[in-house]
Amino acid sequence: MHDLRRLDVREPWLRQLILDKFNTTHLYQGMDISQEQALFIVEYNVEHGLEWYFGSQSEQFVYRIVQSNPYVVEPHYLGCMKKLRTLQPKALEWLFANTNTQKIEAYTHLKSSVRIQSRYGYKVEGHLKNSYYEDGKLHDMFVLALHREDYYNNVQSISDHSGPIRSAL
């Protein structure tokens, strides 16, 4: 990813990618709003330090970080998870160096995502049985977290991608 960077949400390609990958009710937790309203909220949140976007236009991959409260953020990925290996360490480094974030919380129903995130120091903090519905089935959800202290204690191993992904399940 040669053009990996912090992104400006006013860029037309990113606005379109946001609208293509997220429906507006998913962007803002069930609020019934138009696409223009959703983009206005995105721009407002970025301007006020409540959301950040990192990624690559050429790779069409975006890492979206949303602030849940002044100390906890939640990441979202738009694009191929394989790009996460390059992007996530840089986004984590920026986030912990430039914000007051103490904890990153992620939710997933994919066991592969749990394994991938464990490589970056995330730990499973919760297992919610039958709480996600997709393709006519209920799936378990996992709550993952990376704490600031753990990040700084393991920053070298987080940036080293040569080792195998260890199982967190």
PDB file of C-alpha atoms in Angstrom:
ATOM      1  CA  MET A   1       0.000   0.000   0.000  1.00  0.00           C
ATOM      2  CA  HIS A   2       2.047   2.900  -1.242  1.00  0.00           C
ATOM      3  CA  ASP A   3      -0.486   5.685  -0.668  1.00  0.00           C
ATOM      4  CA  LEU A   4      -1.521   4.689   2.857  1.00  0.00           C
ATOM      5  CA  ARG A   5      -2.476   7.826   4.798  1.00  0.00           C
ATOM      6  CA  ARG A   6      -4.957   9.556   7.040  1.00  0.00           C
ATOM      7  CA  LEU A   7      -7.877  10.391   4.776  1.00  0.00           C
ATOM      8  CA  ASP A   8      -9.941  13.533   4.175  1.00  0.00           C
ATOM      9  CA  VAL A   9     -13.632  12.571   4.244  1.00  0.00           C
ATOM     10  CA  ARG A  10     -14.437  15.361   1.779  1.00  0.00           C
ATOM     11  CA  GLU A  11     -12.646  13.473  -0.994  1.00  0.00           C
ATOM     12  CA  PRO A  12     -15.284  12.295  -3.506  1.00  0.00           C
ATOM     13  CA  TRP A  13     -13.896   8.737  -3.814  1.00  0.00           C
ATOM     14  CA  LEU A  14     -14.043   8.243  -0.032  1.00  0.00           C
ATOM     15  CA  ARG A  15     -17.547   9.697   0.280  1.00  0.00           C
ATOM     16  CA  GLN A  16     -18.706   7.265  -2.406  1.00  0.00           C
ATOM     17  CA  LEU A  17     -16.913   4.311  -0.804  1.00  0.00           C
ATOM     18  CA  ILE A  18     -18.535   5.118   2.550  1.00  0.00           C
ATOM     19  CA  LEU A  19     -21.963   5.199   0.933  1.00  0.00           C
ATOM     20  CA  ASP A  20     -21.310   2.044  -1.124  1.00  0.00           C
ATOM     21  CA  LYS A  21     -19.986  -0.042   1.774  1.00  0.00           C
ATOM     22  CA  PHE A  22     -22.211   1.174   4.621  1.00  0.00           C
ATOM     23  CA  ASN A  23     -25.888   1.761   4.410  1.00  0.00           C
ATOM     24  CA  THR A  24     -26.828   4.878   6.354  1.00  0.00           C
ATOM     25  CA  THR A  25     -28.647   2.985   9.125  1.00  0.00           C
ATOM     26  CA  HIS A  26     -25.499   0.914   9.762  1.00  0.00           C
ATOM     27  CA  LEU A  27     -23.294   4.019   9.871  1.00  0.00           C
ATOM     28  CA  TYR A  28     -25.196   5.510  12.768  1.00  0.00           C
ATOM     29  CA  GLN A  29     -26.790   2.635  14.686  1.00  0.00           C
ATOM     30  CA  GLY A  30     -30.231   2.392  13.197  1.00  0.00           C
ATOM     31  CA  MET A  31     -30.923   6.097  12.664  1.00  0.00           C
ATOM     32  CA  ASP A  32     -33.204   6.543   9.666  1.00  0.00           C
ATOM     33  CA  ILE A  33     -31.298   9.273   7.824  1.00  0.00           C
ATOM     34  CA  SER A  34     -30.497  10.158   4.233  1.00  0.00           C
ATOM     35  CA  GLN A  35     -27.099   9.652   2.630  1.00  0.00           C
ATOM     36  CA  GLU A  36     -26.449  13.399   2.691  1.00  0.00           C
ATOM     37  CA  GLN A  37     -27.305  13.540   6.402  1.00  0.00           C
ATOM     38  CA  ALA A  38     -24.970  10.595   7.056  1.00  0.00           C
ATOM     39  CA  LEU A  39     -22.112  12.296   5.198  1.00  0.00           C
ATOM     40  CA  PHE A  40     -22.766  15.532   7.116  1.00  0.00           C
ATOM     41  CA  ILE A  41     -22.499  13.591  10.404  1.00  0.00           C
ATOM     42  CA  VAL A  42     -19.282  11.897   9.204  1.00  0.00           C
ATOM     43  CA  GLU A  43     -17.737  15.277   8.340  1.00  0.00           C
ATOM     44  CA  TYR A  44     -18.862  16.794  11.653  1.00  0.00           C
ATOM     45  CA  ASN A  45     -17.450  13.862  13.649  1.00  0.00           C
ATOM     46  CA  VAL A  46     -14.105  13.998  11.831  1.00  0.00           C
ATOM     47  CA  GLU A  47     -13.884  17.778  12.278  1.00  0.00           C
ATOM     48  CA  HIS A  48     -14.545  17.401  16.015  1.00  0.00           C
ATOM     49  CA  GLY A  49     -12.171  14.465  16.589  1.00  0.00           C
ATOM     50  CA  LEU A  50     -14.853  11.792  17.038  1.00  0.00           C
ATOM     51  CA  GLU A  51     -14.024   9.735  13.918  1.00  0.00           C
ATOM     52  CA  TRP A  52     -10.851   9.104  11.921  1.00  0.00           C
ATOM     53  CA  TYR A  53     -10.283   7.483   8.525  1.00  0.00           C
ATOM     54  CA  PHE A  54      -7.065   5.864   7.319  1.00  0.00           C
ATOM     55  CA  GLY A  55      -6.499   3.995   4.096  1.00  0.00           C
ATOM     56  CA  SER A  56      -5.557   3.926   0.467  1.00  0.00           C
ATOM     57  CA  GLN A  57      -7.470   5.210  -2.540  1.00  0.00           C
ATOM     58  CA  SER A  58      -5.640   2.936  -4.983  1.00  0.00           C
ATOM     59  CA  GLU A  59      -6.347  -0.121  -2.790  1.00  0.00           C
ATOM     60  CA  GLN A  60      -9.948   0.965  -2.035  1.00  0.00           C
ATOM     61  CA  PHE A  61      -9.429   0.048   1.618  1.00  0.00           C
ATOM     62  CA  VAL A  62     -10.435   2.196   4.588  1.00  0.00           C
ATOM     63  CA  TYR A  63      -9.973   1.762   8.338  1.00  0.00           C
ATOM     64  CA  ARG A  64     -12.655   3.815  10.134  1.00  0.00           C
ATOM     65  CA  ILE A  65     -12.236   4.541  13.845  1.00  0.00           C
ATOM     66  CA  VAL A  66     -15.237   5.854  15.805  1.00  0.00           C
ATOM     67  CA  GLN A  67     -15.084   7.249  19.316  1.00  0.00           C
ATOM     68  CA  SER A  68     -17.570   5.577  21.698  1.00  0.00           C
ATOM     69  CA  ASN A  69     -16.620   7.865  24.593  1.00  0.00           C
ATOM     70  CA  PRO A  70     -13.541  10.024  25.296  1.00  0.00           C
ATOM     71  CA  TYR A  71     -11.424   6.937  26.063  1.00  0.00           C
ATOM     72  CA  VAL A  72     -12.859   4.086  23.969  1.00  0.00           C
ATOM     73  CA  VAL A  73     -12.949   3.751  20.170  1.00  0.00           C
ATOM     74  CA  GLU A  74     -14.325   1.145  17.784  1.00  0.00           C
ATOM     75  CA  PRO A  75     -12.700   0.255  14.429  1.00  0.00           C
ATOM     76  CA  HIS A  76     -14.560  -0.592  11.206  1.00  0.00           C
ATOM     77  CA  TYR A  77     -13.035  -1.903   7.987  1.00  0.00           C
ATOM     78  CA  LEU A  78     -14.131  -1.143   4.440  1.00  0.00           C
ATOM     79  CA  GLY A  79     -12.491  -3.386   1.882  1.00  0.00           C
ATOM     80  CA  CYS A  80     -10.352  -6.504   1.882  1.00  0.00           C
ATOM     81  CA  MET A  81      -9.253  -7.755   5.316  1.00  0.00           C
ATOM     82  CA  LYS A  82      -5.891  -8.757   3.788  1.00  0.00           C
ATOM     83  CA  LYS A  83      -4.996  -5.045   3.633  1.00  0.00           C
ATOM     84  CA  LEU A  84      -5.444  -4.809   7.398  1.00  0.00           C
ATOM     85  CA  ARG A  85      -1.964  -6.255   7.975  1.00  0.00           C
ATOM     86  CA  THR A  86      -0.355  -3.135   6.504  1.00  0.00           C
ATOM     87  CA  LEU A  87      -2.851  -0.544   7.662  1.00  0.00           C
ATOM     88  CA  GLN A  88      -3.712  -1.485  11.232  1.00  0.00           C
ATOM     89  CA  PRO A  89      -0.249  -1.044  12.846  1.00  0.00           C
ATOM     90  CA  LYS A  90       0.051   2.457  11.370  1.00  0.00           C
ATOM     91  CA  ALA A  91      -3.472   3.422  12.416  1.00  0.00           C
ATOM     92  CA  LEU A  92      -2.923   2.072  15.955  1.00  0.00           C
ATOM     93  CA  GLU A  93       0.359   3.952  16.261  1.00  0.00           C
ATOM     94  CA  TRP A  94      -1.290   7.214  15.171  1.00  0.00           C
ATOM     95  CA  LEU A  95      -4.340   6.670  17.375  1.00  0.00           C
ATOM     96  CA  PHE A  96      -2.441   6.003  20.610  1.00  0.00           C
ATOM     97  CA  ALA A  97       0.106   8.769  19.918  1.00  0.00           C
ATOM     98  CA  ASN A  98      -2.435  11.474  18.985  1.00  0.00           C
ATOM     99  CA  THR A  99      -5.539  10.795  21.064  1.00  0.00           C
ATOM    100  CA  ASN A 100      -6.465  10.036  24.648  1.00  0.00           C
ATOM    101  CA  THR A 101      -7.762   6.595  23.663  1.00  0.00           C
ATOM    102  CA  GLN A 102      -7.315   4.003  26.404  1.00  0.00           C
ATOM    103  CA  LYS A 103      -9.106   1.077  24.746  1.00  0.00           C
ATOM    104  CA  ILE A 104     -10.107  -0.085  21.276  1.00  0.00           C
ATOM    105  CA  GLU A 105     -13.186  -2.316  21.228  1.00  0.00           C
ATOM    106  CA  ALA A 106     -14.151  -4.436  18.241  1.00  0.00           C
ATOM    107  CA  TYR A 107     -17.118  -6.721  17.635  1.00  0.00           C
ATOM    108  CA  THR A 108     -17.078  -9.617  15.193  1.00  0.00           C
ATOM    109  CA  HIS A 109     -18.843 -12.861  14.444  1.00  0.00           C
ATOM    110  CA  LEU A 110     -15.924 -14.142  12.363  1.00  0.00           C
ATOM    111  CA  LYS A 111     -13.489 -16.508  14.090  1.00  0.00           C
ATOM    112  CA  SER A 112     -10.895 -15.628  11.448  1.00  0.00           C
ATOM    113  CA  SER A 113     -11.143 -11.979  12.460  1.00  0.00           C
ATOM    114  CA  VAL A 114     -10.573 -12.933  16.110  1.00  0.00           C
ATOM    115  CA  ARG A 115      -7.391 -14.778  15.074  1.00  0.00           C
ATOM    116  CA  ILE A 116      -6.175 -11.877  12.942  1.00  0.00           C
ATOM    117  CA  GLN A 117      -6.867  -9.278  15.623  1.00  0.00           C
ATOM    118  CA  SER A 118      -5.106 -11.357  18.282  1.00  0.00           C
ATOM    119  CA  ARG A 119      -1.938 -10.861  16.255  1.00  0.00           C
ATOM    120  CA  TYR A 120      -2.169  -7.133  17.004  1.00  0.00           C
ATOM    121  CA  GLY A 121      -2.635  -7.660  20.732  1.00  0.00           C
ATOM    122  CA  TYR A 122      -6.430  -7.738  20.923  1.00  0.00           C
ATOM    123  CA  LYS A 123      -7.890 -10.052  23.546  1.00  0.00           C
ATOM    124  CA  VAL A 124     -11.356 -11.587  23.677  1.00  0.00           C
ATOM    125  CA  GLU A 125     -13.278  -9.808  26.442  1.00  0.00           C
ATOM    126  CA  GLY A 126     -16.672 -11.267  25.713  1.00  0.00           C
ATOM    127  CA  HIS A 127     -18.499 -14.051  23.900  1.00  0.00           C
ATOM    128  CA  LEU A 128     -22.141 -13.314  23.074  1.00  0.00           C
ATOM    129  CA  LYS A 129     -23.952 -16.500  22.075  1.00  0.00           C
ATOM    130  CA  ASN A 130     -26.435 -16.369  19.180  1.00  0.00           C
ATOM    131  CA  SER A 131     -26.442 -12.579  19.029  1.00  0.00           C
ATOM    132  CA  TYR A 132     -25.762 -11.888  15.335  1.00  0.00           C
ATOM    133  CA  TYR A 133     -28.194 -12.860  12.573  1.00  0.00           C
ATOM    134  CA  GLU A 134     -26.904 -13.421   9.041  1.00  0.00           C
ATOM    135  CA  ASP A 135     -27.953 -15.672   6.168  1.00  0.00           C
ATOM    136  CA  GLY A 136     -30.862 -17.154   8.102  1.00  0.00           C
ATOM    137  CA  LYS A 137     -28.720 -18.228  11.066  1.00  0.00           C
ATOM    138  CA  LEU A 138     -27.771 -16.913  14.482  1.00  0.00           C
ATOM    139  CA  HIS A 139     -24.029 -16.595  15.089  1.00  0.00           C
ATOM    140  CA  ASP A 140     -21.947 -15.938  18.174  1.00  0.00           C
ATOM    141  CA  MET A 141     -20.345 -12.503  18.527  1.00  0.00           C
ATOM    142  CA  PHE A 142     -16.980 -11.822  20.095  1.00  0.00           C
ATOM    143  CA  VAL A 143     -16.012  -8.631  21.883  1.00  0.00           C
ATOM    144  CA  LEU A 144     -12.323  -7.885  21.360  1.00  0.00           C
ATOM    145  CA  ALA A 145     -10.276  -5.201  23.067  1.00  0.00           C
ATOM    146  CA  LEU A 146      -6.824  -3.682  22.853  1.00  0.00           C
ATOM    147  CA  HIS A 147      -5.808  -1.536  25.833  1.00  0.00           C
ATOM    148  CA  ARG A 148      -3.282   1.299  25.565  1.00  0.00           C
ATOM    149  CA  GLU A 149      -1.007  -0.333  28.161  1.00  0.00           C
ATOM    150  CA  ASP A 150      -1.034  -3.659  26.294  1.00  0.00           C
ATOM    151  CA  TYR A 151      -0.323  -1.882  23.012  1.00  0.00           C
ATOM    152  CA  TYR A 152       2.766  -0.133  24.414  1.00  0.00           C
ATOM    153  CA  ASN A 153       3.938  -3.310  26.163  1.00  0.00           C
ATOM    154  CA  ASN A 154       3.695  -5.261  22.888  1.00  0.00           C
ATOM    155  CA  VAL A 155       4.319  -2.627  20.215  1.00  0.00           C
ATOM    156  CA  GLN A 156       7.310  -4.484  18.721  1.00  0.00           C
ATOM    157  CA  SER A 157       5.453  -7.786  18.378  1.00  0.00           C
ATOM    158  CA  ILE A 158       2.417  -5.973  16.940  1.00  0.00           C
ATOM    159  CA  SER A 159       4.502  -4.486  14.138  1.00  0.00           C
ATOM    160  CA  ASP A 160       6.239  -7.807  13.435  1.00  0.00           C
ATOM    161  CA  HIS A 161       4.085  -9.695  10.920  1.00  0.00           C
ATOM    162  CA  SER A 162       6.360 -12.658  10.347  1.00  0.00           C
ATOM    163  CA  GLY A 163       4.978 -14.967  13.038  1.00  0.00           C
ATOM    164  CA  PRO A 164       1.928 -17.191  12.800  1.00  0.00           C
ATOM    165  CA  ILE A 165      -1.473 -15.926  13.841  1.00  0.00           C
ATOM    166  CA  ARG A 166      -2.164 -17.380  17.260  1.00  0.00           C
ATOM    167  CA  SER A 167      -5.631 -18.557  18.138  1.00  0.00           C
ATOM    168  CA  ALA A 168      -7.619 -16.440  20.577  1.00  0.00           C
ATOM    169  CA  LEU A 169     -10.545 -18.829  20.780  1.00  0.00           C
TER     170      LEU A 169
END
